[in-house]
Tab-separated table of C-alpha atoms in Angstrom:
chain	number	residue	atom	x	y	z
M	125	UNK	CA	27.529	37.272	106.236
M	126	UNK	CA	25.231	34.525	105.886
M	127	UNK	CA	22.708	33.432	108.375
M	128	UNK	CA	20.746	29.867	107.195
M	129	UNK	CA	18.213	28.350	108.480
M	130	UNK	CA	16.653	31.396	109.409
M	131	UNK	CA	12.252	31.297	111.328
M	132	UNK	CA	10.967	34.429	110.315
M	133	UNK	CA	7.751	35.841	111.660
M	134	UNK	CA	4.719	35.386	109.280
M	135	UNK	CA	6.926	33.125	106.576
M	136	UNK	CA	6.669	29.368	106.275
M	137	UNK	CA	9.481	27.347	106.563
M	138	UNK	CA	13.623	28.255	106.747
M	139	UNK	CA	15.069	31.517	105.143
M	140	UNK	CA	18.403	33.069	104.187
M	141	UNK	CA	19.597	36.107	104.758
M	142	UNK	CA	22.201	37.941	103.004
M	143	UNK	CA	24.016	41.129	105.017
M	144	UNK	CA	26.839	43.148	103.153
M	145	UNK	CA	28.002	46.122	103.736
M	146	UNK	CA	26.804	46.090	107.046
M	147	UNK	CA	22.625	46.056	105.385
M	148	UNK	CA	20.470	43.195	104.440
M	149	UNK	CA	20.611	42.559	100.496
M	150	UNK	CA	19.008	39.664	100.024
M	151	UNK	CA	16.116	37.331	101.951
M	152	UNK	CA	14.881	34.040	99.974
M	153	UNK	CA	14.933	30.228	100.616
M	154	UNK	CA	18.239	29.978	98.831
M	155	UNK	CA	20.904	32.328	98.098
M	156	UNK	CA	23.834	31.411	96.132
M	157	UNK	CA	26.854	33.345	97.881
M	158	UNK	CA	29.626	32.827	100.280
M	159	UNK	CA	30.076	29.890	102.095
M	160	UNK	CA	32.855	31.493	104.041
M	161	UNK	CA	31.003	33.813	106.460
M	162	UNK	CA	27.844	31.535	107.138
M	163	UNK	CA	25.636	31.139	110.595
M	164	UNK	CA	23.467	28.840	111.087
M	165	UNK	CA	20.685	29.765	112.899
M	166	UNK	CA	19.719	26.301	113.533
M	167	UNK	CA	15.783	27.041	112.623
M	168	UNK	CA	15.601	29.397	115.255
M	169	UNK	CA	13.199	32.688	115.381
M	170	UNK	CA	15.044	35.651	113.829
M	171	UNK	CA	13.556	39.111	114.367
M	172	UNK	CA	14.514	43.149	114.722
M	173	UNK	CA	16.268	43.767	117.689
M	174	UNK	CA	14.321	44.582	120.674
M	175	UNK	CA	13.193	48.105	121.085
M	176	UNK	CA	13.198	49.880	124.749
M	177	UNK	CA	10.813	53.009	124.459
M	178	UNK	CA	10.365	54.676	128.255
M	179	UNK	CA	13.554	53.989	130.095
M	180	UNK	CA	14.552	56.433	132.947
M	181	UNK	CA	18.925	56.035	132.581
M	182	UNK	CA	19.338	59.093	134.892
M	183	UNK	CA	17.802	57.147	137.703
M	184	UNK	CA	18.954	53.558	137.181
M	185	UNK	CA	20.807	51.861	140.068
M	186	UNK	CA	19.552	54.494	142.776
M	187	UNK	CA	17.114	52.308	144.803
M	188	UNK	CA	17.738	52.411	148.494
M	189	UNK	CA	19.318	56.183	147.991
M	190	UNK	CA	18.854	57.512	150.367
M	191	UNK	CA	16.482	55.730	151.524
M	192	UNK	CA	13.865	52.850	149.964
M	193	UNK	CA	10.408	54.122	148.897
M	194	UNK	CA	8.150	52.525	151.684
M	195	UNK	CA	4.706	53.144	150.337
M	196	UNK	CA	5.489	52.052	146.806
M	197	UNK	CA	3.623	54.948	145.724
M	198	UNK	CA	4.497	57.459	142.997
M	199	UNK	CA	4.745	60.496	144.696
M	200	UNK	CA	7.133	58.996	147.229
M	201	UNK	CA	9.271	58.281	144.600
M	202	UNK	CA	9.544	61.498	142.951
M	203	UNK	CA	10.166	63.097	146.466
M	204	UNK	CA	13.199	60.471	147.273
M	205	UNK	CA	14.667	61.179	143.199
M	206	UNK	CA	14.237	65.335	144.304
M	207	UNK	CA	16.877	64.218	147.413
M	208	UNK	CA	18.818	61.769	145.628
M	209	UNK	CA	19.602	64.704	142.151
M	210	UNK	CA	21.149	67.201	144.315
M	211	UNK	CA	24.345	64.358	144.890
M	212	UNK	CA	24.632	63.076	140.886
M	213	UNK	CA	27.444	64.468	138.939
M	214	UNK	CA	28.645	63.532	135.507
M	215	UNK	CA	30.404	60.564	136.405
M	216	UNK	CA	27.551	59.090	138.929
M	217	UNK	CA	25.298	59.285	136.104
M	218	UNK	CA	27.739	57.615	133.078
M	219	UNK	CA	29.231	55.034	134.952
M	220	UNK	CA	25.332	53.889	136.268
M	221	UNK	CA	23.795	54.603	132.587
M	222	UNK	CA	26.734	52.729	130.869
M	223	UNK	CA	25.558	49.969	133.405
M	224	UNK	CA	22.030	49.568	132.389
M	225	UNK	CA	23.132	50.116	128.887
M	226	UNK	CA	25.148	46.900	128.936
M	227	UNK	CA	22.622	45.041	130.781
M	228	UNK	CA	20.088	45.944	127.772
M	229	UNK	CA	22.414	44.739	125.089
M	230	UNK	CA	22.528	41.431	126.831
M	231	UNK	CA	18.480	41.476	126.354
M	232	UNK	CA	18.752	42.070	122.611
M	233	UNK	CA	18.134	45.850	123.171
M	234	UNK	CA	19.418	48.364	119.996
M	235	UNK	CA	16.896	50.929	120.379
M	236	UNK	CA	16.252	53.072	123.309
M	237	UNK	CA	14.124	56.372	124.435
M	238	UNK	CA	15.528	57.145	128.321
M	239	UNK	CA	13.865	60.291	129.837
M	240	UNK	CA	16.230	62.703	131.807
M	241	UNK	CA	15.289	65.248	134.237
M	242	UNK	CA	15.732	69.013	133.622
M	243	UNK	CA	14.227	70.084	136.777
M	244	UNK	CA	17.822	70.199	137.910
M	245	UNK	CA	19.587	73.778	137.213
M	246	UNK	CA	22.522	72.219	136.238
M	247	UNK	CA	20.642	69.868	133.779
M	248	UNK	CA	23.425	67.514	134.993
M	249	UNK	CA	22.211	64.200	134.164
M	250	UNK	CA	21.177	65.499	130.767
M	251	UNK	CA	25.276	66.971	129.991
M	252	UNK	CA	25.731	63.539	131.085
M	253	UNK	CA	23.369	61.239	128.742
M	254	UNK	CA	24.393	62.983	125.661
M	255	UNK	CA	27.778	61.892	126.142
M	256	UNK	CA	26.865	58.388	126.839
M	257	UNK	CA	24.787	58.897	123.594
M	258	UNK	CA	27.670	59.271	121.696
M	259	UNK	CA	29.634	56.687	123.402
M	260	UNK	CA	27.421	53.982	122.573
M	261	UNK	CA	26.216	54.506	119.345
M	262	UNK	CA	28.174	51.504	117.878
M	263	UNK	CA	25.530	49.565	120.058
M	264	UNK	CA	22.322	51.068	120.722
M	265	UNK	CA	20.164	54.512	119.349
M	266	UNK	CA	19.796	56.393	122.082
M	267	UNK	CA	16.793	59.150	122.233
M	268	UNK	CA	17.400	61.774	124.951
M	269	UNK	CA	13.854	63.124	126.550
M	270	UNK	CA	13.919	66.429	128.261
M	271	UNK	CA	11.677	65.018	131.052
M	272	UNK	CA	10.765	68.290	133.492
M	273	UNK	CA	10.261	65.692	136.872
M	274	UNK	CA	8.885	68.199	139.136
M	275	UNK	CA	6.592	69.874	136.370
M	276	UNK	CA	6.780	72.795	134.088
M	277	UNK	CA	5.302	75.762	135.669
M	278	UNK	CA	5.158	73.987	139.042
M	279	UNK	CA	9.158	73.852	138.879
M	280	UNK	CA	11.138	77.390	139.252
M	281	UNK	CA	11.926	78.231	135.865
M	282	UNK	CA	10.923	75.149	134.639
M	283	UNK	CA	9.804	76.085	130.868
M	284	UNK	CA	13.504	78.118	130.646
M	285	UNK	CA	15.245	74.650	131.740
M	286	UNK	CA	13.180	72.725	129.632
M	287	UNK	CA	14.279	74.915	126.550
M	288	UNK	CA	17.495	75.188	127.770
M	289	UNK	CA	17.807	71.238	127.340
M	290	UNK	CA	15.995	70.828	124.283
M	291	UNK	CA	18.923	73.300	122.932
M	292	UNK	CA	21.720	71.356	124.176
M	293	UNK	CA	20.239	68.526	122.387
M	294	UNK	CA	17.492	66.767	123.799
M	295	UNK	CA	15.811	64.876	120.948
M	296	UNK	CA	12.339	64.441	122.677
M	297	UNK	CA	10.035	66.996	124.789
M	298	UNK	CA	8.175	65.853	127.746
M	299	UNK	CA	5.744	66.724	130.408
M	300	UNK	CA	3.852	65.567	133.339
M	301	UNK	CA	1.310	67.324	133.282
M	302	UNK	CA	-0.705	64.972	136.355
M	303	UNK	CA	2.051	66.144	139.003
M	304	UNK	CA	1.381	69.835	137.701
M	305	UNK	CA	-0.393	71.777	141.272
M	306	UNK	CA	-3.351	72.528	139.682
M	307	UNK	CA	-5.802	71.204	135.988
M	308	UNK	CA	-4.865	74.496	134.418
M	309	UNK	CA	-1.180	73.931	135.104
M	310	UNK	CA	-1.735	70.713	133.777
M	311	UNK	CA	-3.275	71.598	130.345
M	312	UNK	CA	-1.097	74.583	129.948
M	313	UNK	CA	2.394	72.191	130.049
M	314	UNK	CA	1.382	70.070	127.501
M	315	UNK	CA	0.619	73.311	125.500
M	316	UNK	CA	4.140	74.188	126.309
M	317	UNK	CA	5.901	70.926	125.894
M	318	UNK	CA	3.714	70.563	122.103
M	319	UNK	CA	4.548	74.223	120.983
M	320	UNK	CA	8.779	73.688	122.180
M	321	UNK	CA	8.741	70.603	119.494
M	322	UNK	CA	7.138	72.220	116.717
M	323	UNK	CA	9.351	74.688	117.219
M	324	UNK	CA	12.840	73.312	117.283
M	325	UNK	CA	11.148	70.056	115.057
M	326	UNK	CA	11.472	67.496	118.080
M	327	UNK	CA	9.147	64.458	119.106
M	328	UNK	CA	7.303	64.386	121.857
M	329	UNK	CA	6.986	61.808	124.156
M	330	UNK	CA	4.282	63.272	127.918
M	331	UNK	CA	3.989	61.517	131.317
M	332	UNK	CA	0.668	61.307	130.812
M	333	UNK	CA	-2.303	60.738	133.332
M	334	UNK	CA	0.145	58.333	135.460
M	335	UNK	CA	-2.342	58.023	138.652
M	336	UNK	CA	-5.642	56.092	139.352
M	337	UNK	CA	-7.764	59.507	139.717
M	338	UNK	CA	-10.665	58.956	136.919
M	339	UNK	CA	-10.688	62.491	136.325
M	340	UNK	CA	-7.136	63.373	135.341
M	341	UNK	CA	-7.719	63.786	131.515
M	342	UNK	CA	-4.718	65.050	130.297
M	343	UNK	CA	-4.814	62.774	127.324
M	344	UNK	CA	-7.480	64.515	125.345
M	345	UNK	CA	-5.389	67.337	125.454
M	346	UNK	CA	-2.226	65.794	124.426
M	347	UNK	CA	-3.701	64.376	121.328
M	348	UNK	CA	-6.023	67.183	121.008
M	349	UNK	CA	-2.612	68.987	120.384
M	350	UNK	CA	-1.058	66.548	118.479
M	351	UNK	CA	-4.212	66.832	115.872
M	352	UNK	CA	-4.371	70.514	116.049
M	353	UNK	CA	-0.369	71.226	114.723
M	354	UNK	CA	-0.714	67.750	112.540
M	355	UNK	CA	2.757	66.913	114.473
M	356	UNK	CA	0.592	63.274	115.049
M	357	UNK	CA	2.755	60.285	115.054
M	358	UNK	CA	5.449	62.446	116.471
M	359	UNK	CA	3.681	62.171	120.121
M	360	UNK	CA	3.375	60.046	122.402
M	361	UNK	CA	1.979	59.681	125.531
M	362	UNK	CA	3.153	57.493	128.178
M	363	UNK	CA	1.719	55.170	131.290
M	364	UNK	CA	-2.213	56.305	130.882
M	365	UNK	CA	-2.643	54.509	133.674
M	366	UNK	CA	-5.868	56.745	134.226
M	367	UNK	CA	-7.491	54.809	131.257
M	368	UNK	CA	-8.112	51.846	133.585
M	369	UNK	CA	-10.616	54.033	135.788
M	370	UNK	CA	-12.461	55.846	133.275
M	371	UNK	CA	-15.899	55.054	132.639
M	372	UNK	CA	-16.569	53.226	129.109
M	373	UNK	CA	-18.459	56.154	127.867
M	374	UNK	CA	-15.682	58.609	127.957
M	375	UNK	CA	-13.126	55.669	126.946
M	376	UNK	CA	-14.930	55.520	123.813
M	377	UNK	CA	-14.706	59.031	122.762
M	378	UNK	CA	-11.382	59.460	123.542
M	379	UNK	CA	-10.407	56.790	121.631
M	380	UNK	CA	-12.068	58.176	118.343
M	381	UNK	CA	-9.568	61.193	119.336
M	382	UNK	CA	-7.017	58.891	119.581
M	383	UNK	CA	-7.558	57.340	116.339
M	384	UNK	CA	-7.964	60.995	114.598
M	385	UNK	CA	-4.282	62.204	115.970
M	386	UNK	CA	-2.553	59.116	115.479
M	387	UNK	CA	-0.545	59.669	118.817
M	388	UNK	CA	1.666	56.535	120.368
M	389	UNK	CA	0.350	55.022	123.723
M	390	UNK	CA	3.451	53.516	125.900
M	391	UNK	CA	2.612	51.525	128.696
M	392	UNK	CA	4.778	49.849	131.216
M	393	UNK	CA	3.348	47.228	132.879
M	394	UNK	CA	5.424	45.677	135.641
M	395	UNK	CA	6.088	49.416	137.286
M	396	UNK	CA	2.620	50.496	136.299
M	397	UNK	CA	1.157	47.866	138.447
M	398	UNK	CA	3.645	47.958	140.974
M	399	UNK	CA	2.644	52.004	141.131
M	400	UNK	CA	-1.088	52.143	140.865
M	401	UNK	CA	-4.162	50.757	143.385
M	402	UNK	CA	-1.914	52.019	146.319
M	403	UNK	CA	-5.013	53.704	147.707
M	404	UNK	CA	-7.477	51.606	146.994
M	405	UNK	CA	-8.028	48.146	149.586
M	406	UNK	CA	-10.464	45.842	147.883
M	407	UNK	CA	-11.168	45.316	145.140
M	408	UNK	CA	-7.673	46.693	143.910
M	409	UNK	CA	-7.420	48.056	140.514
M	410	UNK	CA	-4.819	46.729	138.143
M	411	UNK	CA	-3.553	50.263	137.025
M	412	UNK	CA	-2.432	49.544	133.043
M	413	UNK	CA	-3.656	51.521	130.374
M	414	UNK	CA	-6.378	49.770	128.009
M	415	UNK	CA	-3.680	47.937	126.233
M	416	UNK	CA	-5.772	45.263	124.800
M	417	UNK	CA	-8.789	48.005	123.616
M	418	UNK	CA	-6.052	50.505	122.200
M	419	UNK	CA	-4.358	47.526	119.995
M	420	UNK	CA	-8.330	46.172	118.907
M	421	UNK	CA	-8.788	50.127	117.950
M	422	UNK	CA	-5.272	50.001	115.891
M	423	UNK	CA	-3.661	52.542	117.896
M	424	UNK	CA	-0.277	52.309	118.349
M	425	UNK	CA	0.827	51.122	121.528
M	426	UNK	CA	4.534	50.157	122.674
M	427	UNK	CA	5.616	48.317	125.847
M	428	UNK	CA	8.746	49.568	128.174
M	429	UNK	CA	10.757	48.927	131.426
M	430	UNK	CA	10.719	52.523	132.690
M	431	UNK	CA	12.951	51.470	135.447
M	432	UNK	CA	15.911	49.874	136.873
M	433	UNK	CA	16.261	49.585	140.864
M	434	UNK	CA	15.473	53.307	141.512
M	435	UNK	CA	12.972	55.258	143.891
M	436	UNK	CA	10.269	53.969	142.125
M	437	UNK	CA	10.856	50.679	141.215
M	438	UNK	CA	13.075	48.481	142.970
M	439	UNK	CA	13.603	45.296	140.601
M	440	UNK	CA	13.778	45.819	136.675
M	441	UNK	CA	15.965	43.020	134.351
M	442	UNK	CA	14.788	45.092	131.047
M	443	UNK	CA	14.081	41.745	129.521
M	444	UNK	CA	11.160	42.647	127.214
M	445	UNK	CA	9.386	39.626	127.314
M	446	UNK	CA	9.131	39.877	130.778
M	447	UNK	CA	7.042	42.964	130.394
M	448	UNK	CA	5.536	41.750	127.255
M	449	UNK	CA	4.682	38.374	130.133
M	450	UNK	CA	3.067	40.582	132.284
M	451	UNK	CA	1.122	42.684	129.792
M	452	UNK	CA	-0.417	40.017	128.474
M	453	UNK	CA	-1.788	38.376	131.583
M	454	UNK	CA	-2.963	41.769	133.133
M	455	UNK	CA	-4.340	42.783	129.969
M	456	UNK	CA	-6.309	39.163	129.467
M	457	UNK	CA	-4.383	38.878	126.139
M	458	UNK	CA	-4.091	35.049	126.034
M	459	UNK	CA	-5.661	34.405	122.669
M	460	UNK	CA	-3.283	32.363	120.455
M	461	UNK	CA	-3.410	35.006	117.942
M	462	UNK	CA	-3.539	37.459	120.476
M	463	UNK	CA	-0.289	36.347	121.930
M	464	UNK	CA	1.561	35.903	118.610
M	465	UNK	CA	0.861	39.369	117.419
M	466	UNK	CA	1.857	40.455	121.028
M	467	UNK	CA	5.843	40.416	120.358
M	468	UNK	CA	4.814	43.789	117.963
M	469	UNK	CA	4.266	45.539	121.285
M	470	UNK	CA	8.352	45.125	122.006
M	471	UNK	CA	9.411	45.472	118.343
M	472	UNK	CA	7.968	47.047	115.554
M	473	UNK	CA	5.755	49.422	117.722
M	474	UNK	CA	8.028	50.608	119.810
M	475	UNK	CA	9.903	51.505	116.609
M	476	UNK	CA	7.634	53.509	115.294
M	477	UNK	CA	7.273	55.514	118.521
M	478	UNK	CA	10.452	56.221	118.326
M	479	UNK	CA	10.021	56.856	114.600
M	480	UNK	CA	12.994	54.604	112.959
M	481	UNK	CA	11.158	52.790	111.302
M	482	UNK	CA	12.578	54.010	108.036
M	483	UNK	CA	15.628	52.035	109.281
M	484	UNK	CA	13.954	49.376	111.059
M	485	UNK	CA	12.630	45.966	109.767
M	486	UNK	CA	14.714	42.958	108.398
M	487	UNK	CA	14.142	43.983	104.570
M	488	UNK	CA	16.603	44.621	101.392
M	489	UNK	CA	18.148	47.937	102.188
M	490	UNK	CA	17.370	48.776	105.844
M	491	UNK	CA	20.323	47.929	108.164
M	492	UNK	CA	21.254	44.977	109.337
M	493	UNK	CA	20.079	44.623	112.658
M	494	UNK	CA	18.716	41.921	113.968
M	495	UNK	CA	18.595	39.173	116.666
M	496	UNK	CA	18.602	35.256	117.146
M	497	UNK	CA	16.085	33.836	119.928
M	498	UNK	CA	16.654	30.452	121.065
M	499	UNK	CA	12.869	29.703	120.024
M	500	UNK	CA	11.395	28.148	117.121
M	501	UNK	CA	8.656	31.102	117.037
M	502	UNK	CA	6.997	34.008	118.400
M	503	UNK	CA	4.479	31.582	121.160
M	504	UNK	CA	8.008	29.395	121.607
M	505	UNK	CA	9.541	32.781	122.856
M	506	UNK	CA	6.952	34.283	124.743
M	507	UNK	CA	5.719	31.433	126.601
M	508	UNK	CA	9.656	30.499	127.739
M	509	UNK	CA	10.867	34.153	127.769
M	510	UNK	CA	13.391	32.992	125.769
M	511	UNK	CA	16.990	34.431	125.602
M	512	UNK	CA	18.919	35.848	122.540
M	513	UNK	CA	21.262	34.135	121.055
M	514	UNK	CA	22.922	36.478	118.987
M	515	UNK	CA	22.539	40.049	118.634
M	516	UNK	CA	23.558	41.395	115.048
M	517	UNK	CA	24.139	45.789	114.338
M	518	UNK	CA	24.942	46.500	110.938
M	519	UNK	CA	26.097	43.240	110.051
M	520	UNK	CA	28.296	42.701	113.231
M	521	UNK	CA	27.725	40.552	116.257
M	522	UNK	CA	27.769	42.464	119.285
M	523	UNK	CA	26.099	39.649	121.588
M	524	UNK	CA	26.776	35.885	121.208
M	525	UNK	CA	24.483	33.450	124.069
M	526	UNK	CA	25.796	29.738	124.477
M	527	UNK	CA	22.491	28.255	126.429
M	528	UNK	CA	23.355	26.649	129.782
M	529	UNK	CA	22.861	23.091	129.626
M	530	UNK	CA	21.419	21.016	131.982
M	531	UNK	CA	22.047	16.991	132.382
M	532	UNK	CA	18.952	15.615	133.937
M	533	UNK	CA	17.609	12.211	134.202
M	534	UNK	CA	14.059	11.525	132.577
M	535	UNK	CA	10.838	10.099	133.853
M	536	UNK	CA	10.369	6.639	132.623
């Protein structure tokens, strides 16, 4: 295949790119080669595919069951997920993961990190994922986080379940080390949830400090971790939504700490804000992490979805720009520059959380994965949220977009 007429980010004017063998071989402003298998990508934006790093696939397509969370709050929506569990089965939780799957092709989506619960004794909706894993690989990477819900030691034999699913073959550890009953609980599950990956040479990815209280501090002890073992990249931390409340002083050292370990910061914007400043009246906090200070202090941070109608968030398209849309505003990220370099938070950097990079990127070698956006570049795209045109895995198109058109008569 050849695709012509090719935007790339950071390059002037149109490129070509040559795929063969289901990898790029060649990118220049001309390639000689065959004129059978051509597409025209009509000056359009062509980037990596979209990257979804915090998705919950266990949970998707649950909201209203059995009831809607009323309060909006985080802690109602664990305790309507703890009623909801004890009805999946294997089927319930394929047929609804397949589901949101689809729906995040259609956004351009090939790489995703879902979270499953193992505070379940069946680890149900874990048996479940990594068969859907499997089944999709032609379309999507799918990372499998053994996400203990109701806490580690706060769960009956919640450690043994969470080892129990990293041995079936959860890829990720997690945590939550906030919903923990007490601090000590706290700091001793990330402890646990660190020491399980190092052992069995997992990532890590913690539910981390996902509640407005100014003192919950897990993060220092996540990355504290993360720098002790050297497992660094390997760990991330999600939400953070803490950040917003602490005082400067203390956001400043913990960001040297941050720096020093190297850790991942995932945020997700549209359910953080939907979650957080439930208890406050007025003035209401926004409840997202620092994104705009952690990216100024080059630390890695990703942006995610985290849900699809379920007990804690009742809307979710997965469109990535839509989160990317909201970051920015919340985040006062409105720079020009600002906003062009945003579209790293739902591509490369999401990547390397998930740590493909290796295979991500469109460069000679790496596969060919990529997608078309029906913009002419990266403020085109995020200013219009603009759809994707083609989706491209290994040099095949799994997604093809024909924009709607619209007859309308013009102002004089």
């Amino acid at each position: 295949m050849l695709i012509k007429n090719a935007k790339l980010r950071g390059k002037q004017g149109l490129w070509q790119i040559l795929i063969q063998n289901g990898s790029f071989v060649e990118i220049a402003e001309q390639i000689a080669g065959n004129e059978e298998d051509v597409l025209d990508a009509g000056g359009k934006l062509v980037i990596p595919p979209y990257v979804e790093p915090h998705i919950h696939l266990d949970c998707v397509f649950t909201a209203g069951e059995p009831r809607w969370n009323e309060s909006g709050t985080l802690f109602e929506g664990i305790e309507l997920w703890a009623e909801r569990k004890k009805m999946i089965t294997i089927d319930d939780v394929k047929k609804r993961a397949k589901k949101a799957i689809q729906l995040q092709i259609s956004q351009g989506i090939q790489f995703v990190r879902s979270h499953v619960d193992t505070t379940d004794p069946e680890l149900t909706a874990l048996k479940a994922l990594l068969e859907v894993k499997k089944e999709v690989q032609e379309f999507v990477d799918l990372q499998l986080v053994a996400f203990p819900q109701e806490g580690i030691l706060s769960f009956p034999r919640g450690s043994e379940l969470l080892e129990q699913a990293v041995k079936l073959g959860a890829d990720v550890v997690g945590a939550i080390p906030h919903y923990e009953f007490t601090r000590e609980y706290g700091v001793e599950s990330v402890k646990i949830a660190v020491a399980l990956a190092e052992k069995y040479g997992k990532l890590v990815d913690i539910h981390c400090d996902e509640i407005d209280d100014p003192s919950s501090r897990f993060l220092e002890t996540v990355a504290a971790e993360a720098q002790r073992l050297g497992l660094k990249e390997r760990v991330s931390a999600s939400h953070t939504t803490a950040m917003h409340s602490y005082n400067n002083p203390y956001a400043h050292k913990l960001f040297r700490l941050l720096q020093l370990a190297a850790i991942n910061i995932i945020s997700c914007p549209t359910e953080n804000i939907h979650l957080q400043g439930r208890f406050d009246t007025f003035p209401k906090r926004r409840g997202m992490t620092r994104v705009k200070e952690l990216v100024q202090s080059n630390i890695n941070v990703a942006i995610a979805q985290d849900s699809i109608m379920d007990p804690w968030y009742p809307l979710g398209t997965n469109h990535p720009l839509r989160e990317l849309d909201m970051c920015i505003h919340v985040c006062q990220m409105m720079g020009y520059g600002e906003i062009i370099r945003s579209l790293d938070l739902v591509t490369e950097n999401g990547a390397k959380a998930l740590r493909v990079e290796h295979e991500y990127g469109i460069e000679p070698g790496k596969p060919a994965n990529l997608l078309i956006l029906d913009a002419e570049d990266e403020f085109d795209a995020i200013r219009n949220l603009s759809c994707v045109l083609y989706s491209i895995r290994k040099g095949k198109v799994i997604l093809k977009r024909i924009p709607a058109q619209t007859d309308m008569q013009r102002i004089s």
